[in-house]
Amino acid sequence: MIEEMLCSKDSVLLEALRIINENAKRTVFVVDGDRHLSGILTDGDIRRLLLAGHRLDEPAGMVCNTTFIYARQGEKYQDMLAKVSKSVSIIPIVDGDMRVVDYFQCLEELHMPVANPDLTGNEFKYLIDAFLSTWISSKGTYIGMFEEKFAEFCDSRYGVAVSNGTVALHLALLALGIGRGDEVIVPDLTFAATINTVLHAGATPVIVDVDRESWCIDPAAVKKAITKRTRAIVPVHLYGQPCDMDGIMGIARKHRLKVVEDCAEAHGATFAGKKVGSFGDIGCFSFFANKIITTGEGGMCVSRSARLVDRMRLLRDHGMSRQRKYWHTTVGYNYRMTNLQAAIGFAQLERVDEVLKARDQVEVEYRQRLRGLGGIEFQRGDLSQRRKVVWLVSLLVDGRKRDLYIEQLKLKHVEARPFFYSLSRMGIYKKFATSCPNSRNISARGLSLPTTFLRSEGDVFTKVRNVLSGGALS
Ligand SMILES: *Cc1c(COP(=O)(O)O)cnc(C)c1O
């Protein structure tokens, strides 16, 4: 808001101070009634004026700095950036008549989120292409192209693009005929969509513990939880870590259980050389903006079974017969993805290897820079047969200090997130839980760090090291 920066040249210094106090920018632009710029005053200027004998009831226009740095309307961002510095961090932008129209400020510290999407490839080009085609709903060429290319990326056969990762899970359970009276085993440490969709399907979730090392569902705990009503397992490849799919698939075969893989955080991870999503009956992915690749909102089910894929396509589109318009053969849903989303996804997929590599490198750098700090444990990347990918760089710290670290990093404009709460801790899920000590422990100690920043954006690694080494306040 430019108004909060303006001080009339007839106002007294006291009024200028009041405005500075309100806008918290340490600066006012002194203007006439038509916003023509007369000069600039900072709180430091006013202090120096008072020390030199000036009084607070003198008009700002008489004492302000009349030589100052400013930018012209329409000036390039880079040029404005070159004009600001530590001492002059905020400058006015003026029009051809020297009227103030805006200001430019260099924030010394950029906010560093845990994740943001990288849309620097063909995303915009394909999006515009889809837009101009006028096929902006769920028909259009990008949907089929995205489904096919994504299934191939997952070592699977078919893809079914949907509105988000949550409905991908729901659709998978429905297609497998899972519903009332069925028990579905889920891990205690996951995003709530995993269990919610089991409940949406009308089935009964059974929450089991995770493995201490991998943080993923523990096959031994799955085995113990099986009853005669168990119908399916939903392993979650957490923070990019593949589950022990040998263990899970072995149990599933033995007890004739369905497997729906929740791959929302693990695009491209492999177990025994095979991509996650290709082991179970159906693999479910999310393309939310903070996931490994994104379509804004979006999801995908992949499967090798033509029968399951047909079923999912039918349910995705209101259960409407494909031969007979408006004739419904089952009670379906509208879970479709738009062509606009698919266009973005198709472009993301062209660069997925590059994106995964960049994320890996960020984690490698964190590991190097935090080496030697006590009490820190990264997500294990060296577990037999598994090749994890990096969703959010995640590690375990001292549980008593975790929240303090998050606060201290925030003061340095670095976002850090706690892990998901154990599902078994929450009132609405408690009754479905078995004992989950590992999950409780990991959840209380877990911290996710910024994973997708550019090297030019300040030294995140050093800030994180300073905080985690306990030197944050020095
Ligand atoms: C993100 C996520 C989902 C849900 O995906 P949305 O696209 O946000 O609906 C499901 N499971 C896990 C483990 C996730 O991380």
PDB file of C-alpha atoms in Angstrom, residues 84-262:
ATOM      1  CA  VAL A  84      18.669  -0.745  -3.285  1.00  0.00           C
ATOM      2  CA  SER A  85      21.167  -1.731  -0.638  1.00  0.00           C
ATOM      3  CA  LYS A  86      21.384  -2.384   3.099  1.00  0.00           C
ATOM      4  CA  SER A  87      21.329   1.362   3.845  1.00  0.00           C
ATOM      5  CA  VAL A  88      18.665   2.299   1.256  1.00  0.00           C
ATOM      6  CA  SER A  89      16.336  -0.653   1.276  1.00  0.00           C
ATOM      7  CA  ILE A  90      13.194   1.064   0.031  1.00  0.00           C
ATOM      8  CA  ILE A  91      12.857   3.516  -2.883  1.00  0.00           C
ATOM      9  CA  PRO A  92       9.903   5.369  -4.417  1.00  0.00           C
ATOM     10  CA  ILE A  93       8.693   4.658  -7.948  1.00  0.00           C
ATOM     11  CA  VAL A  94       7.571   7.813  -9.782  1.00  0.00           C
ATOM     12  CA  ASP A  95       5.776   8.602 -13.027  1.00  0.00           C
ATOM     13  CA  GLY A  96       6.942  11.065 -15.688  1.00  0.00           C
ATOM     14  CA  ASP A  97       5.750  14.021 -13.570  1.00  0.00           C
ATOM     15  CA  MET A  98       7.633  12.849 -10.450  1.00  0.00           C
ATOM     16  CA  ARG A  99       4.400  11.719  -8.828  1.00  0.00           C
ATOM     17  CA  VAL A 100       4.796   8.773  -6.478  1.00  0.00           C
ATOM     18  CA  VAL A 101       2.950   5.742  -7.802  1.00  0.00           C
ATOM     19  CA  ASP A 102       4.525   2.871  -5.869  1.00  0.00           C
ATOM     20  CA  TYR A 103       7.643   1.791  -4.029  1.00  0.00           C
ATOM     21  CA  PHE A 104      10.248  -0.916  -4.373  1.00  0.00           C
ATOM     22  CA  GLN A 105      11.665  -2.723  -1.418  1.00  0.00           C
ATOM     23  CA  CYS A 106      14.440  -5.241  -1.182  1.00  0.00           C
ATOM     24  CA  LEU A 107      13.670  -7.781   1.483  1.00  0.00           C
ATOM     25  CA  GLU A 108      16.985  -8.637   2.994  1.00  0.00           C
ATOM     26  CA  GLU A 109      15.817 -12.136   3.841  1.00  0.00           C
ATOM     27  CA  LEU A 110      13.744 -14.124   1.412  1.00  0.00           C
ATOM     28  CA  HIS A 111      11.188 -16.446   2.865  1.00  0.00           C
ATOM     29  CA  MET A 112      12.307 -19.997   2.174  1.00  0.00           C
ATOM     30  CA  PRO A 113       9.407 -22.456   1.986  1.00  0.00           C
ATOM     31  CA  VAL A 114       9.933 -26.227   2.338  1.00  0.00           C
ATOM     32  CA  ALA A 115       8.821 -26.682  -1.249  1.00  0.00           C
ATOM     33  CA  ASN A 116       7.702 -24.746  -4.259  1.00  0.00           C
ATOM     34  CA  PRO A 117       6.923 -25.946  -7.758  1.00  0.00           C
ATOM     35  CA  ASP A 118       9.479 -25.680 -10.550  1.00  0.00           C
ATOM     36  CA  LEU A 119       7.528 -24.592 -13.638  1.00  0.00           C
ATOM     37  CA  THR A 120      10.456 -23.493 -15.758  1.00  0.00           C
ATOM     38  CA  GLY A 121      10.142 -25.977 -18.622  1.00  0.00           C
ATOM     39  CA  ASN A 122       7.348 -26.287 -21.192  1.00  0.00           C
ATOM     40  CA  GLU A 123       4.591 -25.938 -18.587  1.00  0.00           C
ATOM     41  CA  PHE A 124       3.459 -22.501 -19.689  1.00  0.00           C
ATOM     42  CA  LYS A 125       3.715 -23.348 -23.383  1.00  0.00           C
ATOM     43  CA  TYR A 126       1.579 -26.480 -23.118  1.00  0.00           C
ATOM     44  CA  LEU A 127      -0.867 -24.790 -20.767  1.00  0.00           C
ATOM     45  CA  ILE A 128      -1.436 -22.014 -23.305  1.00  0.00           C
ATOM     46  CA  ASP A 129      -1.721 -24.622 -26.039  1.00  0.00           C
ATOM     47  CA  ALA A 130      -4.428 -26.448 -24.086  1.00  0.00           C
ATOM     48  CA  PHE A 131      -6.125 -23.149 -23.295  1.00  0.00           C
ATOM     49  CA  LEU A 132      -6.173 -22.003 -26.911  1.00  0.00           C
ATOM     50  CA  SER A 133      -7.527 -25.371 -28.012  1.00  0.00           C
ATOM     51  CA  THR A 134     -10.620 -24.488 -25.910  1.00  0.00           C
ATOM     52  CA  TRP A 135     -10.549 -28.073 -24.563  1.00  0.00           C
ATOM     53  CA  ILE A 136     -10.209 -26.854 -21.021  1.00  0.00           C
ATOM     54  CA  SER A 137     -12.309 -29.478 -19.225  1.00  0.00           C
ATOM     55  CA  SER A 138     -11.561 -33.161 -19.126  1.00  0.00           C
ATOM     56  CA  LYS A 139     -11.388 -33.925 -22.825  1.00  0.00           C
ATOM     57  CA  GLY A 140      -8.386 -32.923 -24.875  1.00  0.00           C
ATOM     58  CA  THR A 141      -5.175 -34.464 -26.050  1.00  0.00           C
ATOM     59  CA  TYR A 142      -2.988 -33.787 -23.006  1.00  0.00           C
ATOM     60  CA  ILE A 143      -4.939 -36.096 -20.724  1.00  0.00           C
ATOM     61  CA  GLY A 144      -4.265 -39.243 -22.729  1.00  0.00           C
ATOM     62  CA  MET A 145      -0.677 -38.170 -23.379  1.00  0.00           C
ATOM     63  CA  PHE A 146      -0.060 -37.527 -19.690  1.00  0.00           C
ATOM     64  CA  GLU A 147      -1.664 -40.812 -18.627  1.00  0.00           C
ATOM     65  CA  GLU A 148       0.378 -42.818 -21.086  1.00  0.00           C
ATOM     66  CA  LYS A 149       3.673 -41.118 -20.325  1.00  0.00           C
ATOM     67  CA  PHE A 150       3.157 -41.306 -16.577  1.00  0.00           C
ATOM     68  CA  ALA A 151       2.256 -45.023 -16.655  1.00  0.00           C
ATOM     69  CA  GLU A 152       5.434 -45.620 -18.639  1.00  0.00           C
ATOM     70  CA  PHE A 153       7.458 -43.621 -16.096  1.00  0.00           C
ATOM     71  CA  CYS A 154       6.041 -45.894 -13.368  1.00  0.00           C
ATOM     72  CA  ASP A 155       6.896 -49.171 -15.170  1.00  0.00           C
ATOM     73  CA  SER A 156       3.140 -49.718 -15.302  1.00  0.00           C
ATOM     74  CA  ARG A 157       0.709 -50.141 -18.185  1.00  0.00           C
ATOM     75  CA  TYR A 158      -2.201 -47.733 -17.774  1.00  0.00           C
ATOM     76  CA  GLY A 159      -2.769 -44.378 -16.138  1.00  0.00           C
ATOM     77  CA  VAL A 160      -6.062 -42.886 -14.957  1.00  0.00           C
ATOM     78  CA  ALA A 161      -5.717 -39.162 -14.337  1.00  0.00           C
ATOM     79  CA  VAL A 162      -7.901 -37.744 -11.559  1.00  0.00           C
ATOM     80  CA  SER A 163      -8.576 -34.491  -9.708  1.00  0.00           C
ATOM     81  CA  ASN A 164      -6.172 -35.085  -6.805  1.00  0.00           C
ATOM     82  CA  GLY A 165      -4.233 -37.718  -4.901  1.00  0.00           C
ATOM     83  CA  THR A 166      -6.958 -38.251  -2.338  1.00  0.00           C
ATOM     84  CA  VAL A 167      -9.580 -39.264  -4.870  1.00  0.00           C
ATOM     85  CA  ALA A 168      -6.962 -41.442  -6.596  1.00  0.00           C
ATOM     86  CA  LEU A 169      -6.867 -43.509  -3.386  1.00  0.00           C
ATOM     87  CA  HIS A 170     -10.642 -43.517  -3.064  1.00  0.00           C
ATOM     88  CA  LEU A 171     -11.095 -44.562  -6.687  1.00  0.00           C
ATOM     89  CA  ALA A 172      -8.579 -47.392  -6.297  1.00  0.00           C
ATOM     90  CA  LEU A 173     -10.364 -48.805  -3.243  1.00  0.00           C
ATOM     91  CA  LEU A 174     -13.753 -48.552  -4.974  1.00  0.00           C
ATOM     92  CA  ALA A 175     -12.488 -50.239  -8.132  1.00  0.00           C
ATOM     93  CA  LEU A 176     -11.221 -53.119  -5.998  1.00  0.00           C
ATOM     94  CA  GLY A 177     -14.679 -53.470  -4.493  1.00  0.00           C
ATOM     95  CA  ILE A 178     -13.567 -52.548  -0.984  1.00  0.00           C
ATOM     96  CA  GLY A 179     -16.348 -51.310   1.274  1.00  0.00           C
ATOM     97  CA  ARG A 180     -18.422 -51.993   4.339  1.00  0.00           C
ATOM     98  CA  GLY A 181     -17.212 -54.817   6.557  1.00  0.00           C
ATOM     99  CA  ASP A 182     -13.752 -54.888   4.978  1.00  0.00           C
ATOM    100  CA  GLU A 183     -10.611 -54.131   6.935  1.00  0.00           C
ATOM    101  CA  VAL A 184      -7.824 -52.164   5.281  1.00  0.00           C
ATOM    102  CA  ILE A 185      -4.372 -51.928   6.868  1.00  0.00           C
ATOM    103  CA  VAL A 186      -2.724 -48.485   6.828  1.00  0.00           C
ATOM    104  CA  PRO A 187       0.445 -47.114   8.477  1.00  0.00           C
ATOM    105  CA  ASP A 188       0.225 -44.846  11.534  1.00  0.00           C
ATOM    106  CA  LEU A 189       2.646 -42.312  10.060  1.00  0.00           C
ATOM    107  CA  THR A 190       1.146 -40.754   6.938  1.00  0.00           C
ATOM    108  CA  PHE A 191      -0.914 -37.870   5.657  1.00  0.00           C
ATOM    109  CA  ALA A 192      -4.539 -38.305   6.732  1.00  0.00           C
ATOM    110  CA  ALA A 193      -5.810 -38.816   3.157  1.00  0.00           C
ATOM    111  CA  THR A 194      -4.554 -42.408   3.377  1.00  0.00           C
ATOM    112  CA  ILE A 195      -6.948 -43.325   6.166  1.00  0.00           C
ATOM    113  CA  ASN A 196      -9.739 -40.909   5.220  1.00  0.00           C
ATOM    114  CA  THR A 197     -10.252 -42.581   1.865  1.00  0.00           C
ATOM    115  CA  VAL A 198     -10.598 -45.986   3.541  1.00  0.00           C
ATOM    116  CA  LEU A 199     -13.362 -44.443   5.649  1.00  0.00           C
ATOM    117  CA  HIS A 200     -14.906 -42.743   2.583  1.00  0.00           C
ATOM    118  CA  ALA A 201     -15.120 -46.185   0.988  1.00  0.00           C
ATOM    119  CA  GLY A 202     -17.069 -47.393   4.032  1.00  0.00           C
ATOM    120  CA  ALA A 203     -14.351 -49.837   5.087  1.00  0.00           C
ATOM    121  CA  THR A 204     -12.647 -50.138   8.489  1.00  0.00           C
ATOM    122  CA  PRO A 205      -9.047 -48.949   8.694  1.00  0.00           C
ATOM    123  CA  VAL A 206      -6.575 -50.836  10.867  1.00  0.00           C
ATOM    124  CA  ILE A 207      -3.633 -48.654  11.832  1.00  0.00           C
ATOM    125  CA  VAL A 208      -0.271 -50.382  12.272  1.00  0.00           C
ATOM    126  CA  ASP A 209       3.206 -49.226  13.250  1.00  0.00           C
ATOM    127  CA  VAL A 210       6.063 -48.252  10.943  1.00  0.00           C
ATOM    128  CA  ASP A 211       9.601 -49.577  10.786  1.00  0.00           C
ATOM    129  CA  ARG A 212      12.189 -47.664  12.850  1.00  0.00           C
ATOM    130  CA  GLU A 213      14.729 -47.389  10.078  1.00  0.00           C
ATOM    131  CA  SER A 214      12.679 -46.808   6.939  1.00  0.00           C
ATOM    132  CA  TRP A 215       9.795 -44.923   8.648  1.00  0.00           C
ATOM    133  CA  CYS A 216       7.468 -46.914   6.345  1.00  0.00           C
ATOM    134  CA  ILE A 217       4.813 -49.521   7.202  1.00  0.00           C
ATOM    135  CA  ASP A 218       6.342 -52.497   9.014  1.00  0.00           C
ATOM    136  CA  PRO A 219       5.530 -55.848   7.343  1.00  0.00           C
ATOM    137  CA  ALA A 220       5.777 -57.595  10.726  1.00  0.00           C
ATOM    138  CA  ALA A 221       3.094 -55.283  12.132  1.00  0.00           C
ATOM    139  CA  VAL A 222       0.938 -55.883   9.040  1.00  0.00           C
ATOM    140  CA  LYS A 223       1.191 -59.629   9.545  1.00  0.00           C
ATOM    141  CA  LYS A 224       0.046 -59.323  13.146  1.00  0.00           C
ATOM    142  CA  ALA A 225      -2.960 -57.189  12.223  1.00  0.00           C
ATOM    143  CA  ILE A 226      -4.470 -59.594   9.695  1.00  0.00           C
ATOM    144  CA  THR A 227      -7.901 -60.989  10.519  1.00  0.00           C
ATOM    145  CA  LYS A 228     -10.382 -62.896   8.411  1.00  0.00           C
ATOM    146  CA  ARG A 229     -11.915 -59.578   7.404  1.00  0.00           C
ATOM    147  CA  THR A 230      -8.725 -58.035   6.085  1.00  0.00           C
ATOM    148  CA  ARG A 231      -9.085 -57.210   2.391  1.00  0.00           C
ATOM    149  CA  ALA A 232      -6.288 -54.785   1.534  1.00  0.00           C
ATOM    150  CA  ILE A 233      -3.034 -53.098   2.546  1.00  0.00           C
ATOM    151  CA  VAL A 234      -2.190 -49.485   1.720  1.00  0.00           C
ATOM    152  CA  PRO A 235       1.590 -49.102   2.041  1.00  0.00           C
ATOM    153  CA  VAL A 236       2.733 -45.461   1.963  1.00  0.00           C
ATOM    154  CA  HIS A 237       6.144 -44.656   0.468  1.00  0.00           C
ATOM    155  CA  LEU A 238       6.824 -41.932   3.006  1.00  0.00           C
ATOM    156  CA  TYR A 239       8.885 -38.812   2.181  1.00  0.00           C
ATOM    157  CA  GLY A 240      10.145 -40.624  -0.941  1.00  0.00           C
ATOM    158  CA  GLN A 241      11.202 -43.824   0.834  1.00  0.00           C
ATOM    159  CA  PRO A 242       9.947 -47.039  -0.792  1.00  0.00           C
ATOM    160  CA  CYS A 243       8.326 -49.551   1.548  1.00  0.00           C
ATOM    161  CA  ASP A 244       9.659 -53.086   1.851  1.00  0.00           C
ATOM    162  CA  MET A 245       7.637 -54.326  -1.107  1.00  0.00           C
ATOM    163  CA  ASP A 246       9.039 -57.862  -0.871  1.00  0.00           C
ATOM    164  CA  GLY A 247       7.583 -58.135   2.611  1.00  0.00           C
ATOM    165  CA  ILE A 248       4.262 -56.502   1.734  1.00  0.00           C
ATOM    166  CA  MET A 249       3.652 -58.415  -1.491  1.00  0.00           C
ATOM    167  CA  GLY A 250       4.604 -61.686   0.185  1.00  0.00           C
ATOM    168  CA  ILE A 251       1.965 -61.178   2.862  1.00  0.00           C
ATOM    169  CA  ALA A 252      -0.586 -60.040   0.272  1.00  0.00           C
ATOM    170  CA  ARG A 253      -0.062 -63.161  -1.851  1.00  0.00           C
ATOM    171  CA  LYS A 254      -0.262 -65.474   1.117  1.00  0.00           C
ATOM    172  CA  HIS A 255      -3.495 -63.969   2.462  1.00  0.00           C
ATOM    173  CA  ARG A 256      -4.973 -62.983  -0.925  1.00  0.00           C
ATOM    174  CA  LEU A 257      -5.053 -59.295  -0.077  1.00  0.00           C
ATOM    175  CA  LYS A 258      -5.284 -56.346  -2.442  1.00  0.00           C
ATOM    176  CA  VAL A 259      -2.491 -53.772  -2.376  1.00  0.00           C
ATOM    177  CA  VAL A 260      -3.040 -50.083  -3.105  1.00  0.00           C
ATOM    178  CA  GLU A 261       0.264 -48.208  -3.001  1.00  0.00           C
ATOM    179  CA  ASP A 262       0.118 -44.623  -1.767  1.00  0.00           C
TER     180      ASP A 262
END
